[in-house]
PDB file of N, CA and C in Angstrom:
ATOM      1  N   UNK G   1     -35.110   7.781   0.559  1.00 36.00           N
ATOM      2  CA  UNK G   1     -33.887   7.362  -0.110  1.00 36.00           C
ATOM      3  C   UNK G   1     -32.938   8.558  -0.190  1.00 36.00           C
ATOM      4  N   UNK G   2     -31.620   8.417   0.565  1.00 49.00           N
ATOM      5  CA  UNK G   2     -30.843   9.706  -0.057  1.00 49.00           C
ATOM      6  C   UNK G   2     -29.695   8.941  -0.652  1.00 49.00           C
ATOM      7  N   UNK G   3     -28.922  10.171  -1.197  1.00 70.00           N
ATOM      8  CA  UNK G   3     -27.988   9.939  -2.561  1.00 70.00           C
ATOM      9  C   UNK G   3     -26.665  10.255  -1.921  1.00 70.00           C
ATOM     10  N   UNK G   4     -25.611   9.546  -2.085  1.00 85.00           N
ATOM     11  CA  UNK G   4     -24.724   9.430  -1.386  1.00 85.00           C
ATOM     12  C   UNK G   4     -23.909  10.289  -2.626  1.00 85.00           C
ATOM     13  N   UNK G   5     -22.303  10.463  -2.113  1.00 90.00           N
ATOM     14  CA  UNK G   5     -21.390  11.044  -2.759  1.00 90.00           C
ATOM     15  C   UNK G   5     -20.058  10.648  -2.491  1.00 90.00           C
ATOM     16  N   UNK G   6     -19.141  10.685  -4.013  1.00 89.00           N
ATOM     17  CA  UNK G   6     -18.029  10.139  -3.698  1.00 89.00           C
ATOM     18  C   UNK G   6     -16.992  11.328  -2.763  1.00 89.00           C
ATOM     19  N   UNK G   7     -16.093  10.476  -1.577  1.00 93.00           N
ATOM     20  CA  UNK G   7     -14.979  11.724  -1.231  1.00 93.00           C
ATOM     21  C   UNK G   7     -13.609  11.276  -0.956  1.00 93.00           C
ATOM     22  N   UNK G   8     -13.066  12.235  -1.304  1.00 92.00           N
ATOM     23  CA  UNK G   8     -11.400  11.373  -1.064  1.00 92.00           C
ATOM     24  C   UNK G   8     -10.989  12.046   0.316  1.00 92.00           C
ATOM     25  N   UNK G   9     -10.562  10.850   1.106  1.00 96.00           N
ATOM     26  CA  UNK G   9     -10.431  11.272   2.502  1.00 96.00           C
ATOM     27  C   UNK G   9      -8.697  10.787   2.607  1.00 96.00           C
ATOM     28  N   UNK G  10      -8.355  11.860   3.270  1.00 96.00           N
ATOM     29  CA  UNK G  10      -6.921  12.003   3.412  1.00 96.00           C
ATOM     30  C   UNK G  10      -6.621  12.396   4.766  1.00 96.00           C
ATOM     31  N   UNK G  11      -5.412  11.795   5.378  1.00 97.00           N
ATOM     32  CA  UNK G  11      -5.183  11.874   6.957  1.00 97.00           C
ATOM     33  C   UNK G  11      -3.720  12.084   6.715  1.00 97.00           C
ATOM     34  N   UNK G  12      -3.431  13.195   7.904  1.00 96.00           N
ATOM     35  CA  UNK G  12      -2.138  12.727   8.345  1.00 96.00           C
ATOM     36  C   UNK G  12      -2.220  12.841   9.744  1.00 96.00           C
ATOM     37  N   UNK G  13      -1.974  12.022  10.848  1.00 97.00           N
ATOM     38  CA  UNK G  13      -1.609  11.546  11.509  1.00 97.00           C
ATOM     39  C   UNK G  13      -0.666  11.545  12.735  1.00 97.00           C
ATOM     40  N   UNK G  14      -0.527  12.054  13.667  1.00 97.00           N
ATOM     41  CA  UNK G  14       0.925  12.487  14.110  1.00 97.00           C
ATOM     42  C   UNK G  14       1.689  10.933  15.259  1.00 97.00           C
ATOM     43  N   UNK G  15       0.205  10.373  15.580  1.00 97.00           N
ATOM     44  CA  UNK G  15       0.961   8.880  16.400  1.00 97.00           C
ATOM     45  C   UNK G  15       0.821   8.017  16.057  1.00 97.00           C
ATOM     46  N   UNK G  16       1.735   7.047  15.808  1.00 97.00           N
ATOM     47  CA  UNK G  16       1.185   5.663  15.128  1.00 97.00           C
ATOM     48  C   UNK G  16      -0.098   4.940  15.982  1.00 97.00           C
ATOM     49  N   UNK G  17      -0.325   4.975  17.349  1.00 97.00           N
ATOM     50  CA  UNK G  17      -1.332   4.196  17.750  1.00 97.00           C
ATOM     51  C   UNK G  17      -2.929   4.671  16.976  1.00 97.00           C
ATOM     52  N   UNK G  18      -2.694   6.252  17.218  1.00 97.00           N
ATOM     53  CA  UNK G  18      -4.189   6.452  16.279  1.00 97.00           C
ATOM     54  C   UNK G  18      -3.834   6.470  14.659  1.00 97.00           C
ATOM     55  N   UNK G  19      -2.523   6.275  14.440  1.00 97.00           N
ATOM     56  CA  UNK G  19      -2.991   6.594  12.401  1.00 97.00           C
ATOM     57  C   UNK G  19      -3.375   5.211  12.491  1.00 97.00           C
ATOM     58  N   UNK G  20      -3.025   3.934  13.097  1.00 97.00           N
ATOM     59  CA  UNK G  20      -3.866   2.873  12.800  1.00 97.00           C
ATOM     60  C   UNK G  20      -5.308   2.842  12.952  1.00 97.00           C
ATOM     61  N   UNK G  21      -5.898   3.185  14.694  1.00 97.00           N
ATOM     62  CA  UNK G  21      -6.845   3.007  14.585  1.00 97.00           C
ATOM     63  C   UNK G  21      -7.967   4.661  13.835  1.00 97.00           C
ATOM     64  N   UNK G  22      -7.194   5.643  12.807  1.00 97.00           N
ATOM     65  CA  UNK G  22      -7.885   6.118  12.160  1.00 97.00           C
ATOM     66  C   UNK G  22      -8.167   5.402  10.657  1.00 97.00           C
ATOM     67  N   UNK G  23      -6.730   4.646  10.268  1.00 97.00           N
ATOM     68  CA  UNK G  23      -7.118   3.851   8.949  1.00 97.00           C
ATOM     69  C   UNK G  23      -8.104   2.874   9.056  1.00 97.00           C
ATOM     70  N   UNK G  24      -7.805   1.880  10.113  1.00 97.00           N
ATOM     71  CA  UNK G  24      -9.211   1.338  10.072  1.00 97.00           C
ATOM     72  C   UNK G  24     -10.615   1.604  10.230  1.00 97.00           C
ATOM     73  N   UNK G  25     -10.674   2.787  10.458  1.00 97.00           N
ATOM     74  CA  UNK G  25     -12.172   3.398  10.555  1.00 97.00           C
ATOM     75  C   UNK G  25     -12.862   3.730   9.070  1.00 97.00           C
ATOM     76  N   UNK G  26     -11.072   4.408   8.331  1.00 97.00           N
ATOM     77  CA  UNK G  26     -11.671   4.886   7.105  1.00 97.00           C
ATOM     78  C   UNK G  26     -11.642   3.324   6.314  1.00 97.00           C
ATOM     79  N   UNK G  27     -10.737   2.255   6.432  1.00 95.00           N
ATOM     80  CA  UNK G  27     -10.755   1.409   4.947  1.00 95.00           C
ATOM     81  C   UNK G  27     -12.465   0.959   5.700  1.00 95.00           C
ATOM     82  N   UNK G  28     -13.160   0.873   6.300  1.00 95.00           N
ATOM     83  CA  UNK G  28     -14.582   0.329   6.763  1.00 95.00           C
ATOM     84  C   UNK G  28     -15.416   1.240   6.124  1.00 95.00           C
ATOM     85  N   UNK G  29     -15.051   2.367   5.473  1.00 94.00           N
ATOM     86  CA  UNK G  29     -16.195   3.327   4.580  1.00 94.00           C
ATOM     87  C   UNK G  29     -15.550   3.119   3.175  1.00 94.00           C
ATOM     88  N   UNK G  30     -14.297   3.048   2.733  1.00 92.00           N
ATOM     89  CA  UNK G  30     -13.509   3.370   1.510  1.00 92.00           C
ATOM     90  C   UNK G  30     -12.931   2.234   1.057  1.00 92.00           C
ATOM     91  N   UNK G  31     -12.408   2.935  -0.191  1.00 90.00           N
ATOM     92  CA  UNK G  31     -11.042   2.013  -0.546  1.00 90.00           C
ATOM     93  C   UNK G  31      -9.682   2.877  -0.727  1.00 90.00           C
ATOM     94  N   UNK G  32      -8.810   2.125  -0.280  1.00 91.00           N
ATOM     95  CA  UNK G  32      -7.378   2.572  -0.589  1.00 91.00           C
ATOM     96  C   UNK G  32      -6.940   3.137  -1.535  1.00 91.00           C
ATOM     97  N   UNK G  33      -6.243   4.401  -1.970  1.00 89.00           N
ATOM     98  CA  UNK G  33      -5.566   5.092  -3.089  1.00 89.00           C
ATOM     99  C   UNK G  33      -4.292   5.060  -3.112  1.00 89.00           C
ATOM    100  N   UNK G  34      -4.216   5.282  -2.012  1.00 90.00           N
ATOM    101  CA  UNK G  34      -2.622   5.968  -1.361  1.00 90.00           C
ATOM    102  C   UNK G  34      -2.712   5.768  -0.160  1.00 90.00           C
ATOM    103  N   UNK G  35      -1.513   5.868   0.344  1.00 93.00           N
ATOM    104  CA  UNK G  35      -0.993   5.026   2.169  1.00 93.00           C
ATOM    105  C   UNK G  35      -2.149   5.797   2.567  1.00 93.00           C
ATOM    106  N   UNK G  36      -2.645   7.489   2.858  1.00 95.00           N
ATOM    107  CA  UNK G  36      -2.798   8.000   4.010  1.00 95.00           C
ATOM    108  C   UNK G  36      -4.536   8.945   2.975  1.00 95.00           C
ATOM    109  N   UNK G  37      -4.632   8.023   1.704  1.00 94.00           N
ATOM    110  CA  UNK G  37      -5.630   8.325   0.760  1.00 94.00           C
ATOM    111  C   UNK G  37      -6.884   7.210   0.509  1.00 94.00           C
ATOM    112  N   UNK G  38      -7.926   7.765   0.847  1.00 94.00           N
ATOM    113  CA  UNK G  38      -8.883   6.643   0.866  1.00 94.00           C
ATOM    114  C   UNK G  38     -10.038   7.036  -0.221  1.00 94.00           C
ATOM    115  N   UNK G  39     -10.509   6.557  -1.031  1.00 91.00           N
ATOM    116  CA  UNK G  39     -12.339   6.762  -1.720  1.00 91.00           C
ATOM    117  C   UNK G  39     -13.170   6.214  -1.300  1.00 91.00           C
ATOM    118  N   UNK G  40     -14.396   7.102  -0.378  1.00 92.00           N
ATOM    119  CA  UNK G  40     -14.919   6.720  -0.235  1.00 92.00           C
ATOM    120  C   UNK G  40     -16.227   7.009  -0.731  1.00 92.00           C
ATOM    121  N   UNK G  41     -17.633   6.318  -0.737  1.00 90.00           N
ATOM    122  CA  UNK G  41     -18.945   6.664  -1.269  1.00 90.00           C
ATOM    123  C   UNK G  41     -20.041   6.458  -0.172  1.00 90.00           C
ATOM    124  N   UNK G  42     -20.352   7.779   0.190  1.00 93.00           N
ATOM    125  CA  UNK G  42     -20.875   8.098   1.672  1.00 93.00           C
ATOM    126  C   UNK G  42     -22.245   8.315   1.411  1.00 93.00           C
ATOM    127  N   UNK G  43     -23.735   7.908   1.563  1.00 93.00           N
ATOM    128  CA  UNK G  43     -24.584   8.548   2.482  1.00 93.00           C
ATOM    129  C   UNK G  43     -24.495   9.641   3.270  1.00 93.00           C
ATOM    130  N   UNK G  44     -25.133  10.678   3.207  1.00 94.00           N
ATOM    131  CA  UNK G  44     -25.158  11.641   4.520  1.00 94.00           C
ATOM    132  C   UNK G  44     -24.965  10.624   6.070  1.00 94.00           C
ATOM    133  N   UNK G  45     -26.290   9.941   5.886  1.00 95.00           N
ATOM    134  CA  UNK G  45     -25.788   9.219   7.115  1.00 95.00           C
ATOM    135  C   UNK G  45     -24.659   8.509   7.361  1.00 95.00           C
ATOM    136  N   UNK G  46     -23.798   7.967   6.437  1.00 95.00           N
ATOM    137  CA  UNK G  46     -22.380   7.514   7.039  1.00 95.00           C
ATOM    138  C   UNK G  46     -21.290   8.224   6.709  1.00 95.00           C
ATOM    139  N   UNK G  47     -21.382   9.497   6.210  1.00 96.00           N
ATOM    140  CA  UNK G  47     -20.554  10.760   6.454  1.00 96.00           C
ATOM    141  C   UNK G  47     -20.230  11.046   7.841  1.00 96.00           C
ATOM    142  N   UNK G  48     -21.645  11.228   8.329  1.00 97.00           N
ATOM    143  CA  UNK G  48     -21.532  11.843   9.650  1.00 97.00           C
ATOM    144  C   UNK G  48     -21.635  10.519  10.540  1.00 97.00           C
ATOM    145  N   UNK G  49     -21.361   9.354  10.643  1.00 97.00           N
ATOM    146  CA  UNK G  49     -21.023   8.398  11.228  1.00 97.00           C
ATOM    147  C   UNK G  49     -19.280   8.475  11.154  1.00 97.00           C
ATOM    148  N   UNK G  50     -19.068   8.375  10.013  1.00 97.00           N
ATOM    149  CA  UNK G  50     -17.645   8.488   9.754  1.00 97.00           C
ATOM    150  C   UNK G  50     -16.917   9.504  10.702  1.00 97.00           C
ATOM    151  N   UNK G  51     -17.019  10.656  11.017  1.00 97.00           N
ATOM    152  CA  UNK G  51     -17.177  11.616  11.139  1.00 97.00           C
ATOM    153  C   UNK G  51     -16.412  12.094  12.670  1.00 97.00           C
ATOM    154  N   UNK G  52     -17.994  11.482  13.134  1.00 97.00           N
ATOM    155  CA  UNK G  52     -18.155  10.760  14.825  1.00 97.00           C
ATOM    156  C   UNK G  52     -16.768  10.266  15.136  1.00 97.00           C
ATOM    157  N   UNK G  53     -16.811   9.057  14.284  1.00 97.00           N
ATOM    158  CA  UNK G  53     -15.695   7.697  14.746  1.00 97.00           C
ATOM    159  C   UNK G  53     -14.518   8.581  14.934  1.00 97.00           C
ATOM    160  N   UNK G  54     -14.226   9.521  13.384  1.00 97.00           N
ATOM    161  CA  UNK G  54     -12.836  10.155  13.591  1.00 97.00           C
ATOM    162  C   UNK G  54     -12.547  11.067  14.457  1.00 97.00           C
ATOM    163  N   UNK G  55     -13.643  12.106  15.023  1.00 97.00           N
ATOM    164  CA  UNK G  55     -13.536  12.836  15.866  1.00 97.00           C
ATOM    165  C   UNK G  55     -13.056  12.360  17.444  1.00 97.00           C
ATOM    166  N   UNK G  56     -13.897  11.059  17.767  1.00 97.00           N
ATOM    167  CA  UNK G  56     -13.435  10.477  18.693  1.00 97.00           C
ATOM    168  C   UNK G  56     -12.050  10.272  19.406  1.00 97.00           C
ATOM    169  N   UNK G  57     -10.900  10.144  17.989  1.00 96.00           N
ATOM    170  CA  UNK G  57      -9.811   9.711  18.256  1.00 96.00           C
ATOM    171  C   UNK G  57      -8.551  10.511  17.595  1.00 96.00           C
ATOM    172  N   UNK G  58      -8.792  11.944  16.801  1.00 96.00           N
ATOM    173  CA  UNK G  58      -7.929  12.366  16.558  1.00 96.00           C
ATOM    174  C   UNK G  58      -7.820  13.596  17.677  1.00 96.00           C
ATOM    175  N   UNK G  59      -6.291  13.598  17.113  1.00 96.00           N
ATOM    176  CA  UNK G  59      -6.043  15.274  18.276  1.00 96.00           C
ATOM    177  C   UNK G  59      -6.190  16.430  17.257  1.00 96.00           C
ATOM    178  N   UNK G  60      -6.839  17.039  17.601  1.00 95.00           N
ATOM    179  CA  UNK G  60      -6.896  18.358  17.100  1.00 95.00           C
ATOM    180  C   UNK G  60      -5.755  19.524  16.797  1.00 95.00           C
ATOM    181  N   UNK G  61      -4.802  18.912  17.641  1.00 96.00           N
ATOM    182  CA  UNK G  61      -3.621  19.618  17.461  1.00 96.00           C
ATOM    183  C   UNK G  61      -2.276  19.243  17.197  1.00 96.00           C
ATOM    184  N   UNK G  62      -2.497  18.021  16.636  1.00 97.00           N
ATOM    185  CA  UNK G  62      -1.133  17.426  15.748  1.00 97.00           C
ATOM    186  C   UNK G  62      -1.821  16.597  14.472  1.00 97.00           C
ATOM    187  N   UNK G  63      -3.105  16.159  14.484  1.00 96.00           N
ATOM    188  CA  UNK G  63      -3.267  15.291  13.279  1.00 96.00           C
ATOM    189  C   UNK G  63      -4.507  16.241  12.527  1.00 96.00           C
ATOM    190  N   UNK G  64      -4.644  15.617  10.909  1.00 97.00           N
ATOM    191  CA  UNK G  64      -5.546  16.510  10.487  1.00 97.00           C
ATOM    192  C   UNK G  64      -6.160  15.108   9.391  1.00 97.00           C
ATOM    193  N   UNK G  65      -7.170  15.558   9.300  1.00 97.00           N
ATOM    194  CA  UNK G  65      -8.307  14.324   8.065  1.00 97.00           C
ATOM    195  C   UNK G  65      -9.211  15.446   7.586  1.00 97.00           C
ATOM    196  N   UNK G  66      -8.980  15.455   6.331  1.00 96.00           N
ATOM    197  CA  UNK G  66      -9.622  16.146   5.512  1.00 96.00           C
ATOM    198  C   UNK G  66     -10.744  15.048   4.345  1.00 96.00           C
ATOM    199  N   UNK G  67     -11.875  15.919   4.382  1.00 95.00           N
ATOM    200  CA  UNK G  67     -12.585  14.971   3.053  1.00 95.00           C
ATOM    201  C   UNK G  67     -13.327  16.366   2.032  1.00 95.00           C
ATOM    202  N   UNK G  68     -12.882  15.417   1.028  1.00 92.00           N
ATOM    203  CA  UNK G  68     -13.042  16.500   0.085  1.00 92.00           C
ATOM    204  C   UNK G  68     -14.033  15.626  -0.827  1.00 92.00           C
ATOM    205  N   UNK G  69     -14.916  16.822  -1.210  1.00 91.00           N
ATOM    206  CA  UNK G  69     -16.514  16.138  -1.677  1.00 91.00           C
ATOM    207  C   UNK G  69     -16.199  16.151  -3.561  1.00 91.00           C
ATOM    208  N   UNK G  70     -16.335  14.652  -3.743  1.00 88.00           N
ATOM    209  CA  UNK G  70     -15.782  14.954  -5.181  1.00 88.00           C
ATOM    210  C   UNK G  70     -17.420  14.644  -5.907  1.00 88.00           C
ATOM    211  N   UNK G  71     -18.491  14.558  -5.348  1.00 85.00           N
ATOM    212  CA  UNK G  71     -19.637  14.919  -6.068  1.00 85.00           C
ATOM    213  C   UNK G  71     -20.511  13.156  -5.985  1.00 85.00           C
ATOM    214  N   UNK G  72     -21.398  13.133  -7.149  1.00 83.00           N
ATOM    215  CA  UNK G  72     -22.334  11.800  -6.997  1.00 83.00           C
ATOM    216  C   UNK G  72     -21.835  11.065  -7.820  1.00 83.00           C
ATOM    217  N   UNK G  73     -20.608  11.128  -9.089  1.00 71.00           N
ATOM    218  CA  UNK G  73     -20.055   9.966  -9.963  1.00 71.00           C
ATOM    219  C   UNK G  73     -19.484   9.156  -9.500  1.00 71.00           C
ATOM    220  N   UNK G  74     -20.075   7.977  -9.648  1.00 62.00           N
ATOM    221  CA  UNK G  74     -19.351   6.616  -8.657  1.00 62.00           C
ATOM    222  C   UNK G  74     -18.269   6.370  -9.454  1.00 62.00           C
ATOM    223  N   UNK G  75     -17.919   7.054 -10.826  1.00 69.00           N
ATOM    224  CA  UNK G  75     -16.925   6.645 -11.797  1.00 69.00           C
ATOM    225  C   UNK G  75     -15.605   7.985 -11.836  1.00 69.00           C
ATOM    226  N   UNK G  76     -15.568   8.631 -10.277  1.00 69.00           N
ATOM    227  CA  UNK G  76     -15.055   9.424 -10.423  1.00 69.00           C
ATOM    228  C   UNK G  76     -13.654   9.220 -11.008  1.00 69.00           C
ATOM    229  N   UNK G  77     -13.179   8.319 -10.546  1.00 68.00           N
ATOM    230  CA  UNK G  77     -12.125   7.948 -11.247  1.00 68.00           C
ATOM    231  C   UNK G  77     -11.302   8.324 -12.839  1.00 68.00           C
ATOM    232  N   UNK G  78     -12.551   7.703 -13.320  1.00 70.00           N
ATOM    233  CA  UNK G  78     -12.707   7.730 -14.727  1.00 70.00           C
ATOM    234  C   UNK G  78     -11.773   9.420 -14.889  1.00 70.00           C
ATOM    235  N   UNK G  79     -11.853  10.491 -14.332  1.00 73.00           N
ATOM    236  CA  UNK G  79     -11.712  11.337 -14.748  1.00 73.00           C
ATOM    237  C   UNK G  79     -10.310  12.194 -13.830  1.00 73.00           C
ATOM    238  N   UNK G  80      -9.890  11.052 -13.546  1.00 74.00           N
ATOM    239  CA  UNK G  80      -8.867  11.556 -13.176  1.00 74.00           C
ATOM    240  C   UNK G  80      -7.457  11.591 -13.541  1.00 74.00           C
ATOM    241  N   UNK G  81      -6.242  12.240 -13.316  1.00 78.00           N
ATOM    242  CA  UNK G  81      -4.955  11.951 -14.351  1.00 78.00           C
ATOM    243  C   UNK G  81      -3.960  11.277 -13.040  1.00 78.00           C
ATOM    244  N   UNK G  82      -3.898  10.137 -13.359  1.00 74.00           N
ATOM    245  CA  UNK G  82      -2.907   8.954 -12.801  1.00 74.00           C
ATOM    246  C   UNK G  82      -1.235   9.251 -13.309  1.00 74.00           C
ATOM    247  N   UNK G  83      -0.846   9.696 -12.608  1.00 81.00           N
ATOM    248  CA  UNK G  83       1.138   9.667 -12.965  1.00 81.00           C
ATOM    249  C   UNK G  83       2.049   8.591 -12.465  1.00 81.00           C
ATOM    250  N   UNK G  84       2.298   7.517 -13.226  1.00 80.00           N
ATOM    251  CA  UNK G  84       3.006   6.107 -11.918  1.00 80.00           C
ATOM    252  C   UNK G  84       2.063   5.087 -12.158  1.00 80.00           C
ATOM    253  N   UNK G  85       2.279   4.298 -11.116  1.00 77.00           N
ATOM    254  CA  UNK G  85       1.547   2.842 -11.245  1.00 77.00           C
ATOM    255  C   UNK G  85      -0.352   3.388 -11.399  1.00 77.00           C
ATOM    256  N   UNK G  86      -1.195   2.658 -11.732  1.00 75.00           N
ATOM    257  CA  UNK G  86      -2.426   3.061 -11.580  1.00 75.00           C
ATOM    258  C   UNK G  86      -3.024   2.377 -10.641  1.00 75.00           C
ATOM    259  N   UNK G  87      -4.012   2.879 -10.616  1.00 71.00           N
ATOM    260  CA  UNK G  87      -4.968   3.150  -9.553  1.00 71.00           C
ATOM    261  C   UNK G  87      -6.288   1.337  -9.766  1.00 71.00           C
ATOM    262  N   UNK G  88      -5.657   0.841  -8.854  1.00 69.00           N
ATOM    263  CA  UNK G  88      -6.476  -0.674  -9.200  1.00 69.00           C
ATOM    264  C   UNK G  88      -7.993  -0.142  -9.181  1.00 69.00           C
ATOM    265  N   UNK G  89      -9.276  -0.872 -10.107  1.00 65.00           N
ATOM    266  CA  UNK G  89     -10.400  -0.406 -10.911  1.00 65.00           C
ATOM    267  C   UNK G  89     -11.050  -0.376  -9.150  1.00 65.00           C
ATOM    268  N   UNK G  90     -11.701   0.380  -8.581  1.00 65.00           N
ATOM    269  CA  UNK G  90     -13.046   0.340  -7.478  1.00 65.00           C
ATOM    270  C   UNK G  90     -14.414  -0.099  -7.763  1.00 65.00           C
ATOM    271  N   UNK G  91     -14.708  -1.393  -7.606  1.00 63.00           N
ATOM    272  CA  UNK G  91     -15.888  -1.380  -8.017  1.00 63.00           C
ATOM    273  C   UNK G  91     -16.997  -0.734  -7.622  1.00 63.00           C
ATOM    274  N   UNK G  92     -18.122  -0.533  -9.153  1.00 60.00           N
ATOM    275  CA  UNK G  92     -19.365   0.654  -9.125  1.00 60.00           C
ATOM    276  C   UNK G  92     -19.852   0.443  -7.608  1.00 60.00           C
ATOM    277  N   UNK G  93     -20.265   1.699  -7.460  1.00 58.00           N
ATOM    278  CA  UNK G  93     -20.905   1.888  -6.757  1.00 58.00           C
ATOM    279  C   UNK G  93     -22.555   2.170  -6.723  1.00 58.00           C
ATOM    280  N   UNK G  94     -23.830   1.860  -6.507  1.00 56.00           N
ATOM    281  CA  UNK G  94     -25.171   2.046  -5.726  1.00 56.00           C
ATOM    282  C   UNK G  94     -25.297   2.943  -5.148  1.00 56.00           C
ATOM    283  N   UNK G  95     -25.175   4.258  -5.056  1.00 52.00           N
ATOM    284  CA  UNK G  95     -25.775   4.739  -3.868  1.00 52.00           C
ATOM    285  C   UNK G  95     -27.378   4.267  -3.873  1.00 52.00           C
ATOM    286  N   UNK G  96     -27.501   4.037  -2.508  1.00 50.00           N
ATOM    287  CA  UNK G  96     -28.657   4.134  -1.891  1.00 50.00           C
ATOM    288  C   UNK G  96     -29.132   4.815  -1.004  1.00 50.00           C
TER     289      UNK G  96
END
């Protein structure tokens, strides 16, 4: 059994043909925050699945996807400071 972790994955993009087919790779692990902001709750193994997919199709030298490891609270949320509309609830998460 391993223990997955929440991460907020953020892209920018430089062509529209791949920022699409990079969003759809990420909303298939995450949920939506922000246009180019996703949460997701990864397994090691679908980190590095994730990973794969994105490597496949970004350029290395105009687009960038960053994931930033916000730890094992599936309630990360909870602890965050919202400025503006909020942030619709994500339901809990299982890691398994």
């Amino acid at each position: 059994m391993s223990s997955g972790r929440a991460f907020l994955v953020c892209y920018d993009i430089a062509d529209k043909k791949r920022l699409r087919h990079i969003e759809k790779i990420v909303n298939g692990y995450g949920y939506r925050i922000q246009e180019s902001v996703f949460l997701c709750y990864l397994s090691d193994l679908l980190r590095a699945e994730m990973i794969f997919e994105i490597s496949k199709i970004i350029n290395r030298l105009e687009d960038q996807c960053i994931l930033i490891d916000m730890g094992r609270d599936p309630d990360i949320l909870d602890n965050a400071t919202v400025l503006g509309k909020r942030i619709v609830k994500i339901p809990k998460i299982t890691f398994i």
